[in-house]
Coordinates of C-alpha atoms in Angstrom, one line a residue:
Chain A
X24 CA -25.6 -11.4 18.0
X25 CA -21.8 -10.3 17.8
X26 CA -21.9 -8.9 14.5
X27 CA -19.6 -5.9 15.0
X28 CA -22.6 -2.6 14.2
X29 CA -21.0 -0.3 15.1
X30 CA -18.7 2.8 13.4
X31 CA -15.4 2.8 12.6
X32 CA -13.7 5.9 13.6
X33 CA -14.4 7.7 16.5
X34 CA -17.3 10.8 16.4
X35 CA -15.0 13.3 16.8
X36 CA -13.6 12.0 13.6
X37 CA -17.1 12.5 12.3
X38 CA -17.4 15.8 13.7
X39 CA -14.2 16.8 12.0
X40 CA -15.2 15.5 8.2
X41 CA -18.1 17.5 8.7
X42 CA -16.1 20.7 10.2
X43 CA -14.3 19.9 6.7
X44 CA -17.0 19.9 4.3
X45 CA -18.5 23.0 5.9
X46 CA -15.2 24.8 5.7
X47 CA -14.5 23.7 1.7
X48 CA -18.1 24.8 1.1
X49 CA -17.6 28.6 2.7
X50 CA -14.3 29.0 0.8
X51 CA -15.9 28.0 -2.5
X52 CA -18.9 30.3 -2.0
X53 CA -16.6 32.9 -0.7
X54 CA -14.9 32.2 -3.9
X55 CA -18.3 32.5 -6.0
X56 CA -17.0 28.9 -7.2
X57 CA -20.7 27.5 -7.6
X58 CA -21.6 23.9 -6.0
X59 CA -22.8 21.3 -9.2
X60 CA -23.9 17.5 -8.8
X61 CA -23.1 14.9 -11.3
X62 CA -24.6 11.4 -11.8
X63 CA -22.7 8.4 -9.8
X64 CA -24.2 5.8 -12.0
X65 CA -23.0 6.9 -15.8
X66 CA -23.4 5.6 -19.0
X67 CA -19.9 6.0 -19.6
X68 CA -16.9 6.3 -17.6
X69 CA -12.7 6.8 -18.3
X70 CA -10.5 4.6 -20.1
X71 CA -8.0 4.8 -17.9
X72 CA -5.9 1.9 -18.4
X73 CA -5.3 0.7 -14.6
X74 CA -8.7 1.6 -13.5
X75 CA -11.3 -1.5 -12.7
X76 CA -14.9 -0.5 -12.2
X77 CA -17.8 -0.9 -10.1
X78 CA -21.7 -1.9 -12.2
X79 CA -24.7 -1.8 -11.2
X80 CA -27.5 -2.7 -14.0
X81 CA -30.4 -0.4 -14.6
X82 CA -33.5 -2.8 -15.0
X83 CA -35.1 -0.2 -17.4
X84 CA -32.8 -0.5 -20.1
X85 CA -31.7 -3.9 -19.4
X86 CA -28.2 -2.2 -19.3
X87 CA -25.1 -1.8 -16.8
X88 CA -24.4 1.3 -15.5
X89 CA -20.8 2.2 -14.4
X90 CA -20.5 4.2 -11.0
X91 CA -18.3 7.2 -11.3
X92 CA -14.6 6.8 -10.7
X93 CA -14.6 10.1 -10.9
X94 CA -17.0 13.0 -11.8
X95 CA -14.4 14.7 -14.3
X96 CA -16.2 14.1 -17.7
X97 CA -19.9 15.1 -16.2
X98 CA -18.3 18.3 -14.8
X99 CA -16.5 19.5 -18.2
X100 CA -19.9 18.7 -19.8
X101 CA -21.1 21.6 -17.6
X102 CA -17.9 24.2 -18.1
X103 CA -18.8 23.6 -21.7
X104 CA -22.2 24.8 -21.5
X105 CA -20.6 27.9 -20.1
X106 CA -21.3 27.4 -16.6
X107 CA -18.3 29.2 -14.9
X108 CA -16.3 27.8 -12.6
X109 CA -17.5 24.9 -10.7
X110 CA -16.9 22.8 -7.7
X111 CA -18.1 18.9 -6.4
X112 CA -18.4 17.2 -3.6
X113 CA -19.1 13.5 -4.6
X114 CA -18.2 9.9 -3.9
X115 CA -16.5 8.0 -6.5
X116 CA -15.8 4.4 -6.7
X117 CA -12.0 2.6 -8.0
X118 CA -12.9 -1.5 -7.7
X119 CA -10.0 -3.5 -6.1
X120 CA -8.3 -0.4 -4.7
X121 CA -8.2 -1.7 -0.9
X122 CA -5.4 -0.9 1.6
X123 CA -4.2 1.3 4.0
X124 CA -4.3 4.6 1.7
X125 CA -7.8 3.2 -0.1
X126 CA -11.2 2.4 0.6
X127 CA -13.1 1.3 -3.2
X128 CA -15.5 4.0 -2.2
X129 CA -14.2 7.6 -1.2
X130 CA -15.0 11.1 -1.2
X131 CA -13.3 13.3 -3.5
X132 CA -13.6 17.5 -4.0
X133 CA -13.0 18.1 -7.2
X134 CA -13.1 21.7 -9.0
X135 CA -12.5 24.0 -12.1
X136 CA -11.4 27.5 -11.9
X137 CA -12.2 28.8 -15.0
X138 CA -9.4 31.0 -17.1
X139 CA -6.9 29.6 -14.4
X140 CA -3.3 28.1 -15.4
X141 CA -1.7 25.8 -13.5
X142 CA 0.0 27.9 -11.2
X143 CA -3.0 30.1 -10.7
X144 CA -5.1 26.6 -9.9
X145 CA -1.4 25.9 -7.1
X146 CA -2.2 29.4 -5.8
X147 CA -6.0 28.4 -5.1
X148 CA -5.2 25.2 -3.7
X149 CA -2.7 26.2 -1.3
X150 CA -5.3 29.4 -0.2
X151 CA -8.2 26.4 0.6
X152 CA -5.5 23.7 2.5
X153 CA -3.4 25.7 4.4
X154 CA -6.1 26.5 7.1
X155 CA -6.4 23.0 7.7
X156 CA -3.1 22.0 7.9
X157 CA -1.7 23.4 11.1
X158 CA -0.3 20.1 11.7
X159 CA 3.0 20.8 14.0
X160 CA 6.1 21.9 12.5
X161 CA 4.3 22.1 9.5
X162 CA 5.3 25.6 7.3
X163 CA 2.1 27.4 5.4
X164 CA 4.3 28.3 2.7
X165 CA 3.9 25.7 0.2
X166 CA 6.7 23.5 -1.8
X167 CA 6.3 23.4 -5.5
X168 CA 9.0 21.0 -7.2
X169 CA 9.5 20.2 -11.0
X170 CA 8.8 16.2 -11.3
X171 CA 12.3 15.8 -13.2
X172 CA 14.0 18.2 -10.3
X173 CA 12.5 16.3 -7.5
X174 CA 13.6 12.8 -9.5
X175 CA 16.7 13.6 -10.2
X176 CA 17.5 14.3 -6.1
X177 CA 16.3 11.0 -4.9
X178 CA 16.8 8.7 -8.1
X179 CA 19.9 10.6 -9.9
X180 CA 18.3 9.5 -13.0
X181 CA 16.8 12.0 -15.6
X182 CA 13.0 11.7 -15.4
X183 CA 12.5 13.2 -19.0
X184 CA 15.2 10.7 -20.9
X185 CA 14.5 7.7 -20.7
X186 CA 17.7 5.5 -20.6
X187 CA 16.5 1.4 -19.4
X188 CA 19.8 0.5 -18.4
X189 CA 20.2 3.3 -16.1
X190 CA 17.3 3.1 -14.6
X191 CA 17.8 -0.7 -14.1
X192 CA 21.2 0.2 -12.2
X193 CA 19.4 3.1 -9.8
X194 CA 17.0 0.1 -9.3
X195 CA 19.0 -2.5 -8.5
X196 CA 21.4 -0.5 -6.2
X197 CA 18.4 1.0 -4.0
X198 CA 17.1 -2.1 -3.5
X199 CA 14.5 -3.2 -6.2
X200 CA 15.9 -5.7 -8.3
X201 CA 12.2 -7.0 -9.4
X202 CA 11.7 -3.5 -10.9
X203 CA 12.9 -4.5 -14.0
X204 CA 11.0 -7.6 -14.7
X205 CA 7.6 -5.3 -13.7
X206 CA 8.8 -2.5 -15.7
X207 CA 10.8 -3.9 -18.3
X208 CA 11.1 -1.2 -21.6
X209 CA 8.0 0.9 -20.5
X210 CA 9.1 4.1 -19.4
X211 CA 5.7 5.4 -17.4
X212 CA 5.4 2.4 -15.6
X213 CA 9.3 2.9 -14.6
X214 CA 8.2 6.0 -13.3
X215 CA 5.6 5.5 -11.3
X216 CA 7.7 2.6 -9.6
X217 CA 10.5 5.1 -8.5
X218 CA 8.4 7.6 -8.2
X219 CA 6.0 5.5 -5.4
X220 CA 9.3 3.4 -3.8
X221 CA 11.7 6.3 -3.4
X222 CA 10.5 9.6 -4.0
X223 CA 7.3 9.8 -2.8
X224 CA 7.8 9.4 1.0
X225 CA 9.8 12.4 1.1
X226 CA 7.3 14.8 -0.3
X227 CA 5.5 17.4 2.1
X228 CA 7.3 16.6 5.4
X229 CA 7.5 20.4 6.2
X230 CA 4.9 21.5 4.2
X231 CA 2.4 20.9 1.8
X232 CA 4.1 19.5 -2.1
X233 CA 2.8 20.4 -5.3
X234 CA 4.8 18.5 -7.7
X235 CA 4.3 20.2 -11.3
X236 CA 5.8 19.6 -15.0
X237 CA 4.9 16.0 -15.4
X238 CA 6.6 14.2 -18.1
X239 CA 5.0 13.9 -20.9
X240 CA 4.4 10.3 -20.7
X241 CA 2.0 10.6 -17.7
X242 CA -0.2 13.1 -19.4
X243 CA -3.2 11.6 -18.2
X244 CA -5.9 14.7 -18.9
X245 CA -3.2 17.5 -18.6
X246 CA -2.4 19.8 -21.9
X247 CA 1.0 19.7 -23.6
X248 CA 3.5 22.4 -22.4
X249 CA 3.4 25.1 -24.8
X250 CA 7.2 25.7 -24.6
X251 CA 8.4 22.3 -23.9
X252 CA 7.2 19.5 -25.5
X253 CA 8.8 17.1 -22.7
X254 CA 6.8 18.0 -20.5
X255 CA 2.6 17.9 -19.6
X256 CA 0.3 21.0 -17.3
X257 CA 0.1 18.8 -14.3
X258 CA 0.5 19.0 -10.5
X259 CA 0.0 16.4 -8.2
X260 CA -0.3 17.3 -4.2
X261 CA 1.6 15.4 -1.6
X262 CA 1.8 15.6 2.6
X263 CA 3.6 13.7 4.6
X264 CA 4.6 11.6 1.8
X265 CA 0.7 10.7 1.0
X266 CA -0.7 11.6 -2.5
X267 CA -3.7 13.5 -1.9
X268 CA -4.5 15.7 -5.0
X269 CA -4.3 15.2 -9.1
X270 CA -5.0 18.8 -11.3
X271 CA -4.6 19.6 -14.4
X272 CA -4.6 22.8 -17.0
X273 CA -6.9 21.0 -18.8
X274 CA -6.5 19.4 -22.1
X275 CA -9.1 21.3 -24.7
X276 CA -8.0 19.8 -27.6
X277 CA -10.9 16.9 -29.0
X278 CA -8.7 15.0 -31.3
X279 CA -5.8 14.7 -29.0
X280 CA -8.3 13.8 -26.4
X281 CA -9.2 10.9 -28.9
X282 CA -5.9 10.3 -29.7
X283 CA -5.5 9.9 -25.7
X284 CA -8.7 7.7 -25.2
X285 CA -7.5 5.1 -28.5
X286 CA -4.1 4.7 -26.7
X287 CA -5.4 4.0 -23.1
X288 CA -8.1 1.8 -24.9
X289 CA -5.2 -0.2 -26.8
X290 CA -3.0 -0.5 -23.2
X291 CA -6.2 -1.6 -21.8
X292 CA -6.6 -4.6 -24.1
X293 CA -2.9 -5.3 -23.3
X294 CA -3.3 -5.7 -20.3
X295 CA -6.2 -8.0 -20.3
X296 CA -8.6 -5.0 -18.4
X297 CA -12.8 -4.5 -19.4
X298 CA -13.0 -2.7 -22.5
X299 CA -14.5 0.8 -21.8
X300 CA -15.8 2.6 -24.9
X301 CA -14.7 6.8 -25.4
X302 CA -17.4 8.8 -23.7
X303 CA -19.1 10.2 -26.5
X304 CA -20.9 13.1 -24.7
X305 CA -17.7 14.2 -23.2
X306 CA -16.3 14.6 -26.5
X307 CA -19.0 15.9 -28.3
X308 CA -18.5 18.6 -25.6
X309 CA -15.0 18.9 -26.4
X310 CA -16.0 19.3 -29.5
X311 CA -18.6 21.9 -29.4
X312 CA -15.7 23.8 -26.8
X313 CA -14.0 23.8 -23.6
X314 CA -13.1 27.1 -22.1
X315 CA -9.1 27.4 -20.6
X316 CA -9.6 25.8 -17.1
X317 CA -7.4 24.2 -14.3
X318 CA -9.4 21.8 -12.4
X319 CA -8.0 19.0 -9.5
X320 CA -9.4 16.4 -7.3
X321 CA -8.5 15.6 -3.7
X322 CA -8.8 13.0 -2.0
X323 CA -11.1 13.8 1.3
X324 CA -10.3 10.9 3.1
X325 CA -6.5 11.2 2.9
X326 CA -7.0 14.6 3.7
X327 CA -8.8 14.0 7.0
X328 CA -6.1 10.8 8.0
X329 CA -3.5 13.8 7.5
X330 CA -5.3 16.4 9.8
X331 CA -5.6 14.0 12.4
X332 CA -2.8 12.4 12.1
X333 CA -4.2 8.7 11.5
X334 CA -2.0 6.2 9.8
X335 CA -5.4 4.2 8.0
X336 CA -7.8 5.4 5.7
X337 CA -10.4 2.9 8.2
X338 CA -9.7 5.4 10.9
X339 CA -11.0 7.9 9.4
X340 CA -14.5 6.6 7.6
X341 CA -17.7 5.9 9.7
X342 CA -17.8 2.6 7.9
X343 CA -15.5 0.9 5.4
X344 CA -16.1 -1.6 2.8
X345 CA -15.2 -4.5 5.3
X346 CA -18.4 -3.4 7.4
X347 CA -20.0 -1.5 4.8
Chain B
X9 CA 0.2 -26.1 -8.6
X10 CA -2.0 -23.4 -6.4
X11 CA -1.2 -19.8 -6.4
X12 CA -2.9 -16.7 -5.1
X13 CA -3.4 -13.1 -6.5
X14 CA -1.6 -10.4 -4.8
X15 CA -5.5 -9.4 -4.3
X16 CA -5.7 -12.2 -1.7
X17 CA -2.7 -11.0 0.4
X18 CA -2.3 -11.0 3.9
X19 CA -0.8 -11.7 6.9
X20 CA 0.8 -15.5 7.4
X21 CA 0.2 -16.7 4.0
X22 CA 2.7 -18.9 2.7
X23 CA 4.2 -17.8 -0.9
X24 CA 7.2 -19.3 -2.8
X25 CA 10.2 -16.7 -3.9
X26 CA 12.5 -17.0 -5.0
X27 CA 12.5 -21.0 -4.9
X28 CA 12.2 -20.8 -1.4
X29 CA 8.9 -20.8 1.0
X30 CA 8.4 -17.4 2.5
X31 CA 5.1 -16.1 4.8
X32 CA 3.8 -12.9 4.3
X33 CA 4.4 -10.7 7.1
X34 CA 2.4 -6.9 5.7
X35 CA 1.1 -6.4 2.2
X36 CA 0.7 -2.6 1.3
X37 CA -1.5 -1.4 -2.2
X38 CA 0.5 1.2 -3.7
X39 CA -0.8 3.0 -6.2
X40 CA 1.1 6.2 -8.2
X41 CA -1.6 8.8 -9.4
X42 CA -3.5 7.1 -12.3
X43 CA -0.7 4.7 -13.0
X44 CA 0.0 1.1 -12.3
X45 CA -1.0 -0.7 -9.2
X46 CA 1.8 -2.6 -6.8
X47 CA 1.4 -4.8 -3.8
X48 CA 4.7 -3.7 -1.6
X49 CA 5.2 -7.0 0.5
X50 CA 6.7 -7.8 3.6
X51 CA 8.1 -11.4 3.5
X52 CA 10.1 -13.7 6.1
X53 CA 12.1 -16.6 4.2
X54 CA 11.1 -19.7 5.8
X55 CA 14.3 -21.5 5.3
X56 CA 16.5 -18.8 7.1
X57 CA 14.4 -16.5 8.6
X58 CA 15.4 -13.2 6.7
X59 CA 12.8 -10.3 6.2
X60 CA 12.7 -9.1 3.1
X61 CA 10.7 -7.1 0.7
X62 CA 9.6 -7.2 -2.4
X63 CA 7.1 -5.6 -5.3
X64 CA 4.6 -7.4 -6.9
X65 CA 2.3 -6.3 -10.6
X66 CA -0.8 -5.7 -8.4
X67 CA -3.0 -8.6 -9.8
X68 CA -0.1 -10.6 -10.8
X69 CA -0.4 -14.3 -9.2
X70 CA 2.6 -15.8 -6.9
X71 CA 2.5 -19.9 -6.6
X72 CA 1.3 -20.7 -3.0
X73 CA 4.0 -22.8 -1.1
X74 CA 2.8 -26.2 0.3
X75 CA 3.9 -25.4 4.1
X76 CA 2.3 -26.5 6.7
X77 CA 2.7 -26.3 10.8
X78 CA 2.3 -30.0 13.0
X79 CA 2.9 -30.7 16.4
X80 CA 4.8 -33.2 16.7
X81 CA 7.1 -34.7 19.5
X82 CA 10.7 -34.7 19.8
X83 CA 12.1 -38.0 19.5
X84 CA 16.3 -38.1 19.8
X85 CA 19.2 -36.4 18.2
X86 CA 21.4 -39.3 15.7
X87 CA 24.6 -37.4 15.6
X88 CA 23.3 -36.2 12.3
X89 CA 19.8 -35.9 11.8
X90 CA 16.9 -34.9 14.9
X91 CA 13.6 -37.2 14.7
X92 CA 10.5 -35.9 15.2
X93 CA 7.3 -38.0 15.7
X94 CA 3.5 -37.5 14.6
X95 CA 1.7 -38.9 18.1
X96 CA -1.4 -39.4 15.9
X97 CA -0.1 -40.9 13.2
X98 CA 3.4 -42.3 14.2
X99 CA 4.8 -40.7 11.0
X100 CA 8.2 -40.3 12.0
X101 CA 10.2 -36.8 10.3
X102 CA 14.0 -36.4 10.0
X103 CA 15.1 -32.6 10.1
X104 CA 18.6 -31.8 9.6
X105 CA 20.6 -28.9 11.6
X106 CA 20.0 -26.3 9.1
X107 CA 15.8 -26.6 10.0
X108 CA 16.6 -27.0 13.5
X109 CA 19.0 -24.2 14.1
X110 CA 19.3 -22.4 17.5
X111 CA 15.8 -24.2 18.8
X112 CA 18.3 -27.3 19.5
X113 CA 19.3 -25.1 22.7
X114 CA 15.5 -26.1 23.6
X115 CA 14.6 -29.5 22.4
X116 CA 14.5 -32.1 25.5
X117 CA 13.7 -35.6 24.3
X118 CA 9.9 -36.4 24.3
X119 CA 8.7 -32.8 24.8
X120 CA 6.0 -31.2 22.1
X121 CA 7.0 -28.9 19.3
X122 CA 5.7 -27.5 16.4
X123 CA 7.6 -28.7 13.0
X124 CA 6.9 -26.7 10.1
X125 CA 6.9 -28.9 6.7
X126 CA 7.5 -27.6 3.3
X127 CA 6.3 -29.9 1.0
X128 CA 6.6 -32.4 3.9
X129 CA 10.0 -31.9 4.8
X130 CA 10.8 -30.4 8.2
X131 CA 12.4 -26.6 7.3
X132 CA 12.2 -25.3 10.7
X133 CA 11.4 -26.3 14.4
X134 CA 9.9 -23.6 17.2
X135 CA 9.8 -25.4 20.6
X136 CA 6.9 -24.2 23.1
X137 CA 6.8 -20.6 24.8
X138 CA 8.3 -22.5 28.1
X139 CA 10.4 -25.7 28.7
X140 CA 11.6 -27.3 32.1
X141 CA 15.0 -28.2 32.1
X142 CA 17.4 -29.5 34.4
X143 CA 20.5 -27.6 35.2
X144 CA 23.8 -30.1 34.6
X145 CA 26.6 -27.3 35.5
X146 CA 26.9 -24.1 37.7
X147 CA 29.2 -22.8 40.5
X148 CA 27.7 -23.9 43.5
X149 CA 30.0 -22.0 45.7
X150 CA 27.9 -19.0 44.7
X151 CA 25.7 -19.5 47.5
X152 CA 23.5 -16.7 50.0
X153 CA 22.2 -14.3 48.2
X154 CA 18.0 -15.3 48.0
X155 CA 17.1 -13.3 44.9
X156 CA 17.6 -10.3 42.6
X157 CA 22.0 -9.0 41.5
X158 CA 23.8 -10.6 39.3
X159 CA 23.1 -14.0 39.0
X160 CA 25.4 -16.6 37.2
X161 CA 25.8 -18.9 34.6
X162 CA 23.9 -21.8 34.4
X163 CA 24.6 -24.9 32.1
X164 CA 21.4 -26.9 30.8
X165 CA 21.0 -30.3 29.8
X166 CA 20.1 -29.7 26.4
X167 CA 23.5 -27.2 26.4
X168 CA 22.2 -24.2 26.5
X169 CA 23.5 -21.9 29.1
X170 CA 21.4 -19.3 30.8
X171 CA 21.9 -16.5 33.6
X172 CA 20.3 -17.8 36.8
X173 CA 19.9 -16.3 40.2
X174 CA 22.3 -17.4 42.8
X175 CA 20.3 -19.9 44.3
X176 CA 20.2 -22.3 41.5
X177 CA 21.6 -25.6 42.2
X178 CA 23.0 -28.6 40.1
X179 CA 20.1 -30.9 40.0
X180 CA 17.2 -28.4 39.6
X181 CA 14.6 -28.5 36.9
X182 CA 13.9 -24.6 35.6
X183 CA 11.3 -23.0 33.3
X184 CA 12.9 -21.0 30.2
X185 CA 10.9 -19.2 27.9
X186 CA 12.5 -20.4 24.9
X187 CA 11.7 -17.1 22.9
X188 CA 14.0 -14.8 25.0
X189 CA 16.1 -18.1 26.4
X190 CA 15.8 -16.3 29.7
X191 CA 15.2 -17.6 32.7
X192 CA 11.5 -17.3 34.3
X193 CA 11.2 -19.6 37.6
X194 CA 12.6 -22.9 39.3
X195 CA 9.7 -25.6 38.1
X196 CA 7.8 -28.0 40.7
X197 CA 9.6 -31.1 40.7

């Protein structure tokens, strides 16, 4: 036999992840941030509308059974009964996300510091990474950008006002003349194509990127500014130009949390994606209360290619899903 | 008409774009926190060679292009059109300069090639890692030196002219490697 059995990536690589873990687990405890476990096979999962899912069907029940694509409903089931703040170390599975930055199943830490805003939840995150990321040349003092200030630099286009034929124009002349047949009049999706062709690979070159006051088109889970009604409570973490962290001061509020859930349930039937019904529990949660948290997820994996400076997600998993 | 998902992507598949057949050279899955998913594509036109790039819908489908690679053997040159033959079938293809381009410089009457056929028309020719040709022009008065310096100009008989060593004589058959059109040895006769 020449089937290929063996690992991946390399022990030390092993060795490191686990290194890793241990390290996230001492600052958390440190932290008196306390260590939960959520289901990976859920009744219900998010409606996010550009998410496809993994089933697996429970014989019991005669039912399918989604597996997490991320633990973030389970864990504000628990801040709701009161718990405290709360961290996770879990696996969570995206279907069809395959490529050099994604494996369909990965590791993610997610947590919730309870009472924290935004920049309090920046402050925390840049206390638990910079230890790991004495990377060369790299400065511990971390970079935290508006999304419209950072746009506006690379694209020259305001990120808050959305003008098409502008943005059409800054497309065309970088280089991406398809943009506006993908695009066309939908001003998130123009956003996340600029944002992911031209900005992105610039973020956290000399230091870790926290990129903060989202528009408030890509509110995903984030509450509405208070002041500013342009703009959403959300940070996402960059280094080296990879995305590696999503967080939120989280939304609190049930009926815009339904509001949220009918609108990604509408884009989903647009776009031809499973239907996914609201997670009930999770807003009967919401309903019964939320304390004021900021929570994020970041992406393990991405986080160990960065330390050791591997260019593939495959480099850095004992086994991937082509030898799974 | 056959087409693939951007989920199928890789390496040497042959897409249309544009109207014209391209290969894919790297496919990358991009995707922006929670948002939509792209496939960021590497592509060589097949027709001229150019490497470009380009963003697909990740999921969206892109018609395949009928292109296929054939050895074949290298008939004659009309004036206008070069012939190429199928030894299996005797199918006989006319490619015009435009598909044949600079692998002319290496096409010697007879020898194997490989034709690539889009929707069975010859678009472009590659002619094997190595050829033997014979030299129809040099300065033979550049004579002594055994090996190594300089060298000189040496004119093929296809037309292609290559830098030689000094020893090289009118007459001799040499082996080019076709992808660097340099010079590699003097062949056994």
């Amino acid at each position: 036999m020449s089937l290929n059995w063996q690992a991946s990536c390399s022990l030390a690589l092993i060795q490191l992840r686990a290194k890793l873990l241990h390290e996230i687990r001492a600052y958390f405890y440190v932290n008196n941030v306390l260590e939960v476990e959520t289901p990976l096979l859920c009744q219900s999962t998010g409606t996010d509308p550009y998410l496809d899912y993994f089933t697996s069907h429970y014989s019991i029940l005669e039912r399918d059974y989604y597996l997490q694509s991320s633990p973030e409903f389970a864990m504000k089931r628990l801040l709701a009964t009161g718990i405290g703040s709360i961290y996770q170390i879990t696996k969570a599975f995206r279907n069809g996300e395959s490529g050099r930055y994604h494996n369909p199943e990965f590791t993610m830490l997610e947590w919730y510091r309870v009472g924290f805003d935004l920049q309090q939840l920046m402050n925390d995150v840049e206390q638990l990474l910079n230890p790991f990321l004495m990377v060369e040349n790299f400065s511990e003092k971390a970079e935290r950008i508006a999304y419209a200030d950072i746009f506006k630099k690379h694209t020259g286009l305001n990120a808050l006002q959305f003008d098409v034929s502008e943005y059409q124009a800054c497309a065309e002349s970088l280089g991406f003349p398809e943009a506006s047949l993908l695009c066309a009049l939908d001003h998130a999706a123009w956003l996340d194509f600029l944002f992911s062709h031209v900005v992105q690979q610039h973020l956290g070159q000399a230091s870790l990127c926290m990129v903060f006051d989202y528009p408030a088109c890509l509110p995903s889970l984030a509450r509405m500014k208070l002041d500013n009604a342009l703009l959403v409570e959300r940070v996402e973490l960059f280094i080296q130009g990879i995305e590696i962290g999503n967080g939120f001061f989280e939304l609190t509020d049930v009926d815009e949390q339904i509001r949220r859930f009918d609108q990604d349930i509408m884009d989903r039937k647009n776009n031809g994606a499973v239907k996914i019904d609201k997670d009930e529990r999770f807003l009967a949660a919401l309903q019964s209360g939320l304390p004021d948290c900021s929570g994020i997820a970041i992406g393990i994996d991405r986080l160990l290619m960065i330390i050791s400076q591997k260019s593939a997600i495959d480099e850095v998993l004992a086994f991937t899903i082509k030898n799974a | 008409m056959a087409s693939y998902s951007t989920s199928e992507f890789k390496a040497g598949m042959k897409i249309m774009m544009d109207s014209d057949p391209c290969a894919i050279i790297e496919n990358e899955f991009v995707k922006p926190g929670k948002g939509q998913a792209f496939s960021r594509v590497k592509i060589r036109n097949l027709k001229n060679g150019r490497v470009i790039e380009r963003t697909f819908k990740s999921g969206e489908s892109v018609e395949a292009a009928d292109v296929v690679d054939v050895d074949m053997q290298y008939l004659y040159h009309d004036g206008e059109f070069f012939h190429f033959m199928q030894p299996e079938s005797f199918e006989q293809f006319q490619a015009d300069e435009n598909a044949v381009g600079d692998s002319k410089l290496w096409l010697k009457d007879q020898a194997m090639c490989i034709v690539t056929l889009w929707n069975n028309a010859p678009i472009s020719i590659t002619p094997p890692n190595f050829v033997e040709l014979e030299v129809t022009d040099t300065d033979p008065g550049l004579k002594g030196d055994t090996s190594g310096g300089g060298g000189k100009p040496a004119t093929l008989e296809t037309g292609a002219v290559v830098r030689v060593p000094l020893f090289v004589q009118i007459g001799e058959l040499l082996k080019i490697d076709t992808r660097t059109g340099e010079y590699v040895s003097r062949a056994k006769a």
